[in-house]
XYZ file of C-alpha atoms in Angstrom:
726
model
C 96.545 189.703 64.978
C 95.165 186.415 66.312
C 92.762 184.887 63.742
C 89.804 182.510 64.164
C 91.884 179.382 63.533
C 94.352 180.232 66.321
C 91.405 180.940 68.626
C 89.950 177.510 67.781
C 93.336 175.912 68.525
C 93.373 177.618 71.928
C 89.733 176.751 72.634
C 90.019 173.035 71.869
C 93.642 172.170 72.634
C 94.959 174.990 74.819
C 97.874 175.909 72.528
C 98.657 179.495 71.476
C 100.608 178.631 68.327
C 100.825 175.885 65.715
C 103.893 173.686 65.244
C 105.746 173.576 61.911
C 103.401 173.050 58.948
C 100.286 172.382 61.048
C 98.492 175.640 60.259
C 99.078 175.426 56.479
C 97.956 171.767 56.441
C 94.775 172.521 58.406
C 93.870 175.451 56.137
C 94.374 173.170 53.113
C 91.967 170.587 54.592
C 89.424 173.297 55.491
C 89.555 174.473 51.859
C 88.509 170.961 50.750
C 91.763 170.022 48.989
C 93.427 166.581 48.950
C 96.467 166.667 51.218
C 99.581 164.511 51.697
C 101.432 164.945 55.010
C 104.817 163.464 55.820
C 105.643 164.438 59.368
C 107.888 162.674 61.897
C 106.517 160.990 65.005
C 105.938 163.633 67.658
C 105.497 166.386 65.068
C 101.768 166.765 65.710
C 100.170 164.821 62.815
C 96.931 164.032 64.679
C 96.082 167.711 65.182
C 96.177 168.181 61.380
C 92.909 166.258 61.020
C 91.477 166.600 64.538
C 91.131 170.404 64.502
C 89.488 170.651 61.024
C 87.147 167.798 62.030
C 86.035 169.781 65.097
C 85.492 172.909 62.964
C 83.800 171.521 59.813
C 80.153 170.416 59.641
C 79.672 166.631 59.503
C 81.826 163.714 60.636
C 85.447 163.065 59.604
C 86.259 159.390 58.969
C 89.742 158.472 60.184
C 91.158 155.184 58.907
C 93.583 153.830 61.498
C 95.306 150.425 61.585
C 95.257 149.433 65.257
C 92.474 149.160 67.808
C 94.808 150.244 70.627
C 95.798 153.392 68.733
C 92.147 154.272 68.029
C 91.178 153.966 71.700
C 94.179 156.136 72.593
C 93.194 158.859 70.101
C 89.497 158.798 71.023
C 90.313 159.127 74.749
C 92.573 162.101 74.032
C 89.911 163.921 71.952
C 87.141 163.237 74.467
C 89.175 164.904 77.190
C 89.511 168.189 75.300
C 85.714 168.301 75.089
C 82.939 168.110 77.637
C 80.970 165.604 75.498
C 82.218 162.004 75.161
C 80.199 161.540 71.962
C 82.493 163.924 70.077
C 84.756 160.995 69.039
C 84.064 157.284 68.540
C 85.753 154.266 67.025
C 84.157 151.474 64.997
C 85.954 148.139 65.046
C 85.655 144.452 65.913
C 86.045 145.090 69.670
C 82.542 146.648 69.977
C 79.284 144.857 70.828
C 76.094 145.411 68.794
C 74.722 147.681 71.544
C 77.912 149.780 71.506
C 77.834 150.008 67.687
C 74.235 151.262 67.813
C 75.239 153.929 70.385
C 78.005 155.107 68.044
C 75.538 155.343 65.155
C 73.023 157.290 67.246
C 75.661 159.909 68.166
C 76.678 160.219 64.495
C 73.056 160.599 63.350
C 72.488 163.246 66.042
C 75.424 165.259 64.685
C 77.383 164.954 67.948
C 80.318 162.914 66.567
C 82.993 164.910 64.756
C 85.610 162.124 64.461
C 84.912 158.471 63.670
C 87.968 156.178 63.802
C 87.580 153.062 61.635
C 89.857 150.059 61.058
C 90.315 149.270 57.321
C 88.736 145.839 57.906
C 85.627 147.473 59.439
C 85.449 149.923 56.528
C 85.181 146.877 54.226
C 81.983 145.595 55.908
C 78.849 146.043 53.828
C 76.651 147.154 56.785
C 79.181 149.896 57.689
C 79.400 151.090 54.088
C 75.585 151.214 53.928
C 75.398 153.230 57.172
C 78.190 155.652 56.211
C 76.397 156.411 52.914
C 73.718 158.098 55.066
C 76.299 160.232 56.941
C 77.498 163.724 56.020
C 81.252 163.027 55.744
C 83.411 166.155 56.132
C 86.600 164.451 54.850
C 88.634 161.239 55.107
C 91.931 160.983 57.003
C 94.139 157.959 56.280
C 96.567 157.623 59.193
C 99.749 155.491 58.985
C 99.329 155.766 55.208
C 102.633 153.926 54.541
C 100.675 150.692 55.219
C 99.405 151.031 51.636
C 102.847 150.369 50.087
C 104.751 147.091 49.740
C 107.876 149.224 50.177
C 106.580 150.525 53.511
C 107.673 148.819 56.708
C 104.172 147.631 57.651
C 102.335 146.747 54.417
C 98.634 145.897 54.899
C 96.695 144.688 51.833
C 93.374 146.021 53.283
C 94.727 149.569 52.823
C 94.584 149.004 49.027
C 90.748 148.860 49.290
C 90.367 152.294 50.914
C 89.932 154.303 47.679
C 87.229 152.060 46.140
C 85.287 152.177 49.439
C 85.561 155.989 49.636
C 84.060 156.100 46.135
C 81.215 153.829 47.300
C 80.403 155.872 50.423
C 80.765 159.435 49.107
C 83.863 160.964 47.509
C 85.179 163.730 49.765
C 88.632 165.306 50.258
C 91.340 162.979 51.618
C 94.286 163.727 53.900
C 96.953 160.988 53.984
C 99.422 161.067 56.880
C 102.602 159.113 57.568
C 105.763 159.449 59.639
C 108.073 157.269 57.548
C 107.559 157.588 53.798
C 110.568 157.358 51.490
C 110.036 158.979 48.043
C 109.011 155.555 46.655
C 106.420 154.966 49.424
C 105.061 158.511 48.989
C 104.473 157.804 45.293
C 102.620 154.567 46.163
C 100.390 156.354 48.706
C 99.354 159.107 46.288
C 98.693 156.625 43.470
C 96.737 154.048 45.498
C 94.608 156.584 47.363
C 93.838 158.367 44.087
C 94.737 161.745 45.573
C 93.648 164.532 43.221
C 96.606 166.908 42.679
C 97.293 166.873 46.422
C 99.077 169.660 48.240
C 102.201 167.999 49.653
C 103.579 168.935 53.056
C 106.900 167.449 54.105
C 108.206 168.296 57.545
C 111.808 167.633 58.429
C 112.531 164.116 59.642
C 115.099 165.510 62.023
C 114.245 164.945 65.703
C 116.935 167.072 67.418
C 116.055 165.800 70.914
C 116.774 162.156 70.040
C 120.193 160.618 70.671
C 121.098 157.648 68.422
C 123.554 154.907 69.323
C 124.256 151.451 67.872
C 126.360 148.972 69.852
C 127.747 145.586 68.792
C 125.609 142.786 70.208
C 127.512 140.201 72.240
C 126.919 137.728 75.066
C 126.747 140.610 77.588
C 123.743 142.279 75.934
C 121.320 141.365 78.765
C 123.643 142.868 81.372
C 124.161 146.035 79.279
C 120.414 146.624 78.864
C 119.687 146.008 82.563
C 122.526 148.356 83.561
C 121.234 151.066 81.213
C 117.639 150.837 82.465
C 118.775 150.923 86.106
C 120.610 154.167 85.282
C 117.245 155.719 84.233
C 115.134 155.154 87.396
C 111.449 156.034 87.198
C 111.646 156.882 83.486
C 109.455 155.251 80.833
C 111.111 153.081 78.194
C 110.396 150.498 75.491
C 112.562 147.470 74.648
C 111.889 145.955 71.204
C 112.715 142.267 70.592
C 112.425 140.198 67.412
C 110.561 137.178 68.811
C 107.635 136.674 71.175
C 109.662 134.183 73.202
C 112.467 136.723 73.733
C 109.883 139.341 74.818
C 108.572 137.018 77.542
C 111.970 135.867 78.835
C 113.578 139.317 78.747
C 110.659 140.908 80.616
C 111.258 138.256 83.315
C 114.999 139.110 83.398
C 114.173 142.800 83.938
C 111.654 141.941 86.677
C 114.272 139.750 88.417
C 116.546 142.817 88.483
C 113.952 144.945 90.268
C 112.748 146.734 87.135
C 109.016 147.337 86.735
C 108.632 145.721 83.282
C 105.805 143.977 81.391
C 105.698 141.996 78.104
C 103.590 142.814 75.023
C 103.199 140.754 71.849
C 100.459 139.653 69.462
C 100.384 136.070 70.799
C 99.324 137.088 74.315
C 95.763 136.884 75.604
C 94.157 140.154 74.323
C 92.917 141.077 77.804
C 96.383 140.659 79.378
C 97.997 142.532 76.485
C 95.578 145.463 76.900
C 96.130 145.477 80.682
C 99.915 145.601 80.208
C 99.634 148.476 77.743
C 97.350 150.402 80.123
C 99.757 149.770 83.039
C 102.546 151.329 80.967
C 100.424 154.300 79.833
C 99.195 154.891 83.382
C 102.760 154.743 84.814
C 102.174 151.595 86.866
C 105.020 149.996 84.885
C 108.196 151.752 83.731
C 109.166 149.467 80.850
C 107.338 147.571 78.105
C 109.241 144.732 76.386
C 107.569 144.268 73.005
C 107.619 142.986 69.487
C 106.812 145.574 66.814
C 103.126 144.708 67.420
C 103.418 147.461 70.053
C 104.702 149.998 67.531
C 101.604 151.858 66.423
C 99.475 151.299 69.503
C 101.313 153.766 71.714
C 100.896 157.507 72.031
C 102.786 158.199 75.271
C 104.652 161.521 75.097
C 107.227 160.956 77.860
C 108.980 157.747 76.743
C 112.603 158.558 77.590
C 114.380 155.681 75.844
C 113.780 153.078 73.148
C 116.088 150.064 73.100
C 116.304 147.713 70.126
C 117.479 144.408 71.603
C 117.329 143.157 67.990
C 117.637 145.358 64.901
C 114.381 145.762 62.919
C 113.970 144.622 59.316
C 113.941 148.128 57.800
C 115.081 151.675 58.494
C 111.433 152.782 58.261
C 110.646 150.413 61.135
C 113.660 151.649 63.101
C 112.702 155.299 62.592
C 109.049 154.658 63.512
C 109.995 152.762 66.681
C 112.718 155.160 67.853
C 110.189 157.927 67.178
C 108.232 156.732 70.227
C 110.927 158.387 72.382
C 110.719 162.024 73.481
C 107.479 162.916 71.714
C 107.041 165.819 74.149
C 110.326 167.326 72.941
C 112.177 166.124 76.054
C 115.024 163.650 76.413
C 114.936 160.600 74.107
C 117.731 158.010 73.919
C 117.622 155.452 71.084
C 119.953 152.542 71.750
C 120.212 149.586 69.341
C 122.229 146.361 69.526
C 123.421 145.102 66.147
C 124.468 141.651 65.031
C 124.785 140.370 61.446
C 123.266 137.090 62.668
C 119.999 138.871 63.516
C 119.652 140.219 59.979
C 120.489 136.772 58.564
C 117.602 135.380 60.680
C 115.237 138.014 59.304
C 116.307 137.113 55.754
C 115.587 133.435 56.491
C 112.038 134.357 57.545
C 111.392 135.625 54.011
C 111.824 132.204 52.413
C 108.596 131.059 50.781
C 107.407 134.596 50.015
C 107.060 135.791 46.386
C 110.441 136.571 44.761
C 109.620 140.275 44.348
C 108.735 140.512 48.068
C 111.996 138.759 49.007
C 113.969 141.211 46.848
C 112.293 144.205 48.499
C 112.878 142.709 51.968
C 116.525 141.978 51.220
C 117.136 145.526 49.982
C 115.561 146.948 53.160
C 117.827 144.711 55.294
C 120.896 145.923 53.380
C 119.943 149.538 54.204
C 119.538 148.609 57.900
C 122.959 146.921 57.964
C 124.537 149.938 56.250
C 123.107 152.236 58.932
C 124.243 150.010 61.812
C 127.776 149.498 60.487
C 128.404 153.074 59.367
C 130.864 155.393 61.117
C 129.303 158.607 59.763
C 126.667 160.763 61.470
C 123.595 158.583 62.064
C 121.237 161.556 61.764
C 122.731 162.380 58.361
C 122.257 158.758 57.212
C 118.652 158.523 58.426
C 117.603 161.822 56.865
C 119.316 160.925 53.583
C 117.376 157.665 53.477
C 114.107 159.613 53.672
C 115.170 161.996 50.926
C 116.302 164.871 53.163
C 119.791 166.308 53.383
C 121.332 167.214 56.750
C 123.782 170.048 56.201
C 126.000 169.688 59.281
C 128.861 167.187 59.388
C 128.488 166.632 63.144
C 125.039 166.527 64.782
C 126.519 166.292 68.307
C 123.777 163.849 69.256
C 124.740 160.394 68.033
C 127.524 158.003 68.994
C 129.451 158.545 65.752
C 129.465 162.330 66.203
C 130.274 162.278 69.920
C 133.212 159.971 69.260
C 134.236 160.687 65.669
C 136.793 158.307 64.168
C 139.825 159.412 62.190
C 139.100 160.238 58.525
C 141.245 158.794 55.724
C 141.640 159.960 52.131
C 139.649 157.845 49.629
C 139.761 159.931 46.446
C 141.275 157.125 44.341
C 138.797 154.584 45.704
C 135.829 156.799 44.797
C 137.194 157.196 41.262
C 137.461 153.386 40.996
C 133.893 152.921 42.264
C 132.451 155.500 39.853
C 134.353 153.969 36.917
C 133.087 150.488 37.834
C 129.471 151.702 38.012
C 129.951 153.320 34.589
C 131.426 150.149 33.077
C 128.556 148.096 34.544
C 126.122 150.554 32.887
C 124.348 151.237 36.215
C 122.666 147.825 36.121
C 124.011 146.237 39.333
C 123.719 146.566 43.088
C 126.339 147.459 45.690
C 127.419 143.894 46.530
C 128.059 143.077 42.846
C 130.018 146.322 42.238
C 132.220 145.462 45.253
C 132.745 141.925 43.880
C 134.006 143.355 40.584
C 136.306 145.880 42.312
C 137.798 143.127 44.520
C 138.230 140.749 41.591
C 135.979 137.991 42.964
C 135.124 135.533 40.217
C 131.831 133.653 39.986
C 129.599 131.968 37.379
C 127.556 135.193 37.167
C 130.664 137.361 36.641
C 131.993 135.025 33.910
C 128.628 134.755 32.157
C 128.548 138.563 31.783
C 132.301 138.556 30.913
C 132.779 141.146 33.657
C 136.121 139.570 34.579
C 137.413 141.293 31.422
C 136.427 144.802 32.595
C 139.178 147.295 33.397
C 137.635 147.718 36.874
C 137.887 144.008 37.680
C 140.257 143.555 40.620
C 141.506 147.173 40.798
C 140.720 147.233 44.553
C 141.680 143.621 45.338
C 143.586 144.679 48.479
C 140.680 146.673 49.921
C 138.237 145.129 52.390
C 134.541 144.781 51.650
C 133.878 147.114 54.639
C 136.086 149.886 53.193
C 134.422 149.750 49.771
C 130.992 149.700 51.400
C 132.011 152.813 53.327
C 133.094 154.574 50.104
C 129.768 153.771 48.417
C 127.715 154.864 51.456
C 129.563 158.185 51.636
C 129.244 158.665 47.855
C 125.468 158.168 48.133
C 125.214 160.707 50.974
C 127.281 163.273 49.059
C 125.281 162.741 45.849
C 127.977 161.168 43.602
C 125.853 158.017 43.343
C 122.141 157.293 43.695
C 120.119 154.122 44.236
C 117.334 153.150 41.872
C 114.739 152.084 44.449
C 112.266 150.930 41.777
C 114.833 148.334 40.680
C 115.867 146.943 44.076
C 118.763 149.299 44.736
C 120.765 149.387 41.489
C 123.669 151.853 41.791
C 123.463 154.788 39.390
C 126.005 157.477 38.607
C 124.665 161.034 39.089
C 125.606 164.161 37.088
C 127.658 165.196 40.152
C 129.487 161.833 39.956
C 130.297 162.369 36.261
C 131.754 165.811 37.058
C 133.816 164.278 39.865
C 135.456 161.808 37.449
C 136.590 164.707 35.283
C 137.990 166.647 38.246
C 138.454 164.566 41.436
C 138.838 166.414 44.735
C 139.568 165.248 48.291
C 137.052 162.615 49.476
C 137.335 161.264 53.010
C 135.794 158.267 54.730
C 135.986 157.129 58.368
C 138.934 154.859 59.144
C 137.971 151.213 59.737
C 140.909 150.641 62.104
C 139.762 152.455 65.257
C 138.137 150.531 68.081
C 134.771 151.839 69.204
C 134.458 152.898 72.831
C 130.700 152.477 72.856
C 130.362 152.658 76.654
C 130.958 156.373 76.819
C 128.706 157.432 73.956
C 125.318 157.540 75.706
C 124.847 160.972 77.285
C 124.405 160.756 81.037
C 121.256 162.407 82.292
C 120.186 163.723 85.629
C 117.015 162.563 87.333
C 113.795 164.532 87.391
C 113.509 165.859 83.882
C 112.319 169.338 84.849
C 113.947 172.553 83.678
C 115.928 174.691 86.106
C 113.020 177.109 86.738
C 110.565 174.363 87.703
C 109.645 173.871 91.372
C 110.533 170.153 91.648
C 108.519 169.588 94.835
C 105.313 170.935 93.313
C 105.998 169.069 90.080
C 106.339 165.791 92.011
C 103.117 166.453 93.949
C 101.279 167.239 90.708
C 102.517 163.979 89.180
C 100.992 162.120 92.154
C 97.721 164.018 91.728
C 97.698 163.401 87.960
C 98.133 159.668 88.528
C 95.209 159.610 91.005
C 92.928 161.601 88.673
C 93.912 159.405 85.707
C 93.090 156.302 87.730
C 89.746 157.759 88.832
C 88.782 158.665 85.250
C 90.332 155.441 83.863
C 92.642 157.361 81.497
C 96.455 157.468 81.210
C 97.980 160.290 83.323
C 99.248 162.237 80.289
C 95.655 162.592 79.030
C 94.976 164.708 82.137
C 97.932 167.062 81.561
C 101.240 166.487 79.764
C 104.560 166.984 81.561
C 105.205 170.202 79.641
C 101.944 171.719 80.990
C 102.721 170.664 84.566
C 106.266 172.036 84.328
C 104.761 175.383 83.314
C 102.350 175.185 86.288
C 105.278 174.424 88.612
C 107.048 177.501 87.190
C 104.233 180.081 87.072
C 101.972 178.889 89.973
C 98.520 179.629 88.444
C 95.788 179.881 91.134
C 92.735 180.914 89.076
C 90.982 179.269 86.114
C 91.918 182.267 83.972
C 95.620 181.881 84.811
C 95.447 178.105 84.306
C 94.189 178.561 80.747
C 97.311 180.614 79.947
C 99.376 177.454 80.496
C 100.430 175.663 77.250
C 98.275 172.613 76.540
C 95.421 173.644 78.873
C 92.259 174.332 76.881
C 88.890 175.325 78.328
C 87.653 171.704 78.302
C 90.651 170.378 80.234
C 90.644 173.273 82.684
C 86.977 172.660 83.441
C 87.380 168.885 83.740
C 90.581 168.684 85.822
C 91.741 172.163 86.715
C 90.234 172.767 90.151
C 92.152 170.008 91.965
C 95.444 171.265 90.508
C 94.605 174.862 91.457
C 93.811 173.757 95.032
C 97.135 171.883 95.244
C 99.106 174.864 93.873
C 97.371 177.298 96.275
C 98.197 175.098 99.285
C 101.805 174.713 98.148
C 102.215 178.464 97.631
C 100.745 179.240 101.077
C 102.579 176.464 102.968
C 105.952 177.483 101.556
C 105.420 181.262 101.600
C 106.168 181.443 97.874
C 106.103 184.865 96.234
C 103.988 184.146 93.201
C 104.853 185.965 89.968
C 101.495 187.587 89.111
C 102.657 188.355 85.579
C 103.750 184.720 85.126
C 107.457 185.465 85.082
C 109.877 182.530 85.309
C 110.268 181.375 88.911
C 113.609 180.384 90.390
C 114.050 177.160 92.342
C 112.815 177.100 95.922
C 115.598 177.786 98.409
C 117.090 175.269 100.851
C 114.688 175.951 103.713
C 111.713 175.510 101.405
C 113.182 172.241 100.208
C 113.444 171.016 103.805
C 109.792 171.901 104.403
C 108.849 170.008 101.252
C 110.854 166.935 102.351
C 109.045 166.894 105.705
C 105.674 167.151 103.914
C 106.573 164.350 101.500
C 107.669 162.069 104.368
C 104.390 162.848 106.164
C 102.618 161.672 102.987
C 104.795 158.510 103.024
C 106.453 159.185 99.662
C 109.311 156.694 99.072
C 112.661 158.317 99.939
C 114.243 157.465 96.588
C 111.291 159.211 94.855
C 111.748 162.247 97.124
C 115.448 162.355 96.177
C 114.598 162.243 92.489
C 111.945 164.968 92.780
C 114.609 167.328 94.205
C 117.362 166.262 91.823
C 119.362 164.793 94.740
C 121.418 161.626 95.023
C 120.116 159.298 97.773
C 123.048 160.060 100.103
C 122.433 163.810 99.592
C 118.799 163.344 100.628
C 119.920 161.441 103.737
C 122.128 164.420 104.643
C 119.099 166.755 104.334
C 116.963 164.394 106.475
C 119.729 164.133 109.094
C 119.934 167.936 109.275
C 116.138 168.124 109.765
C 116.188 165.511 112.549
C 119.229 167.048 114.257
C 117.419 170.391 114.327
C 114.704 168.790 116.486
C 112.003 167.831 113.990
C 110.391 164.411 114.361
C 110.296 162.317 111.143
C 108.662 158.925 110.859
C 110.390 156.945 108.112
C 109.214 153.516 109.335
C 107.132 153.029 106.163
C 110.279 153.189 104.017
C 112.480 151.114 106.347
C 109.862 148.327 106.487
C 109.682 148.245 102.692
C 113.397 148.521 101.922
C 115.287 146.703 104.699
C 115.738 143.242 106.153
C 113.962 143.130 109.584
C 117.018 141.482 111.193
C 119.263 144.290 109.973
C 116.788 146.854 111.335
C 116.812 145.194 114.750
C 120.636 144.823 114.910
C 121.394 148.425 113.905
C 118.691 149.916 116.155
C 119.973 147.911 119.123
C 123.516 149.128 118.391
C 122.446 152.793 118.641
C 120.428 152.084 121.830
C 123.600 150.778 123.499
C 126.151 153.109 121.901
C 127.350 156.342 123.446
C 128.189 157.799 120.042
C 126.251 158.470 116.841
C 129.472 158.215 114.788
C 128.896 156.537 111.429
C 132.496 155.263 111.270
C 132.237 153.685 114.740
C 128.933 152.024 113.795
C 130.379 150.594 110.574
C 133.441 149.284 112.402
C 131.321 147.620 115.107
C 128.602 146.211 112.831
C 130.833 145.037 109.961
C 130.555 144.938 106.139
C 127.249 143.062 106.153
C 125.439 146.345 106.876
C 125.488 149.136 104.252
C 126.192 152.774 105.040
C 122.687 153.789 103.842
C 121.078 151.239 106.185
C 123.052 152.546 109.176
C 122.173 156.151 108.354
C 118.456 155.334 107.997
C 118.358 153.602 111.397
C 120.316 156.448 112.981
C 117.605 158.844 111.728
C 114.892 156.558 113.132
C 116.665 156.259 116.494
C 117.211 160.013 116.858
C 113.628 160.750 115.809
C 112.106 158.152 118.134
C 114.119 159.007 121.213
C 115.569 162.481 120.879
C 112.641 164.347 119.257
């Protein structure tokens, strides 16, 4: 039976069911208990505090680290409600008049969610005001910022608990996407969570594909080539430096890619405009430093490229997590060079020794991930304290192109014996030094050159021994003491192994990597087979117009997944529209009518038999596709966009257009020819057809020569036939 909470979910957000742990987390918050949530990006963390805030009396205070992220979240909440006052943010970007408006809405009991930056929470006048407010609970988003071991430590987060005590102690929910066991411990301790209920969702994102490629002098060309193979799809390119962000955005623009830069050193107005252009689909690609990381909540990012490797695996996971948040395609491509990590290590000079040690350990983990030949998903999940049971995930470069395995039983025995002899007091690089017999002042001072393990693996490479240790960590024969900067420890399983060794295999270091073929090739469009691609394309156009009119990103209107369902089930009434996933009453009321009008017209124009019971619809047949192409050309949609909306290659679309024109229908494609072709070429080819007695493509190519492409000749042949024959 559907209960009240599910009804509230449907009412506010338009969803029929909760994802993963969401329902249990929300019930825990509603019961007034402290809550810790570790959930991967795209898992639906925001809903875990948004829904209880809308249900409970009073105002929930959400501590969030970035202004851009707050604005994003507030916009999204406002558009599931008919009252803009339901959510506000309080930060340094507001004027005094705007701050007073926020306070009035809170006093009037209209505001259910108040987003606050930690710096704003520190201000005495805000503390004084919030003491007068009935606070329902506190939500601390991006809670990993509280820990020095987190990838984005912010000292202001350490002040959150004392300020909560000053305002009014209420239940706290802490949420993060990237907490290792050590970071989780720091969060609970520093926020003073009272016996919190802990919810850990799997870190596995099955829709993401992971690949790491060696970085060489051709990296610019490789990235450009990759992006050009994903036309019209949204992507993010992360670079280490602001200068590289600026220059690489220019390189992409020079190659005809709609790209914009984003970094903390830019003029704030320009930076905000670039982010909005990306969110509103006026730009396909953002080139950014990690300053862009937490300010983005776009569900249909299809690829994340790391031009430079980040300084920690937490950072890498957080940034790759921006891809495929809607559950669709997400490709995560990183370029790795040891030099980049050496640069990052250099940046740490001058910091406190303990901070340098932490930073160095995080870099070592990043290098281990990049250099490894085992399943990347398995490595990532292991790092976050989760075991991945399968040996081959089928969705990373190492699993798609597995290398030959070699027996390493004796090497593992040597490693375990060395760790034992060193009494579990040293890190990986030192253990490898001992095994390879490398002498140094440190080794001699400890008299470790006299150990039985010293030099027993002198013929083995550093890479091979690193591989043994990585695999031993994954399989639980060794563990790392994170509290003590990564000291290697023998586990009970490792002790048993020494008594009775069994086969232990590691990837061979000898095989060359064919990294070109690892990235899965994808077709254009992105819609499932049952989706009407013509309607979907028209709805995307409408969504963009509505978003522009309301000054919100298109996905705030409706997400792709909702529009795909509309293009499958053809709802024509408000009641039917609200059966679509992600369409709540508020959204249906605010945006629904224009979509219903568009769907009705499309159904009538194309004589579509609508499934009244919302059964899955098959793709429109060929004749319907031809009708749709004519309509799109009448609306002056670019031909390459029309091709993509139908899942056609450009030459296949030209064949469809030629068939339409040859059947006697007039098509005016001047708008596209003027945009895409050199005027001299247009004139030469058109004149050729005026004088020729044949419409043969081969004859035209022979006469005109190699300077004119086949597509150009075909386009002008269509124009000529349409102008003169139809």
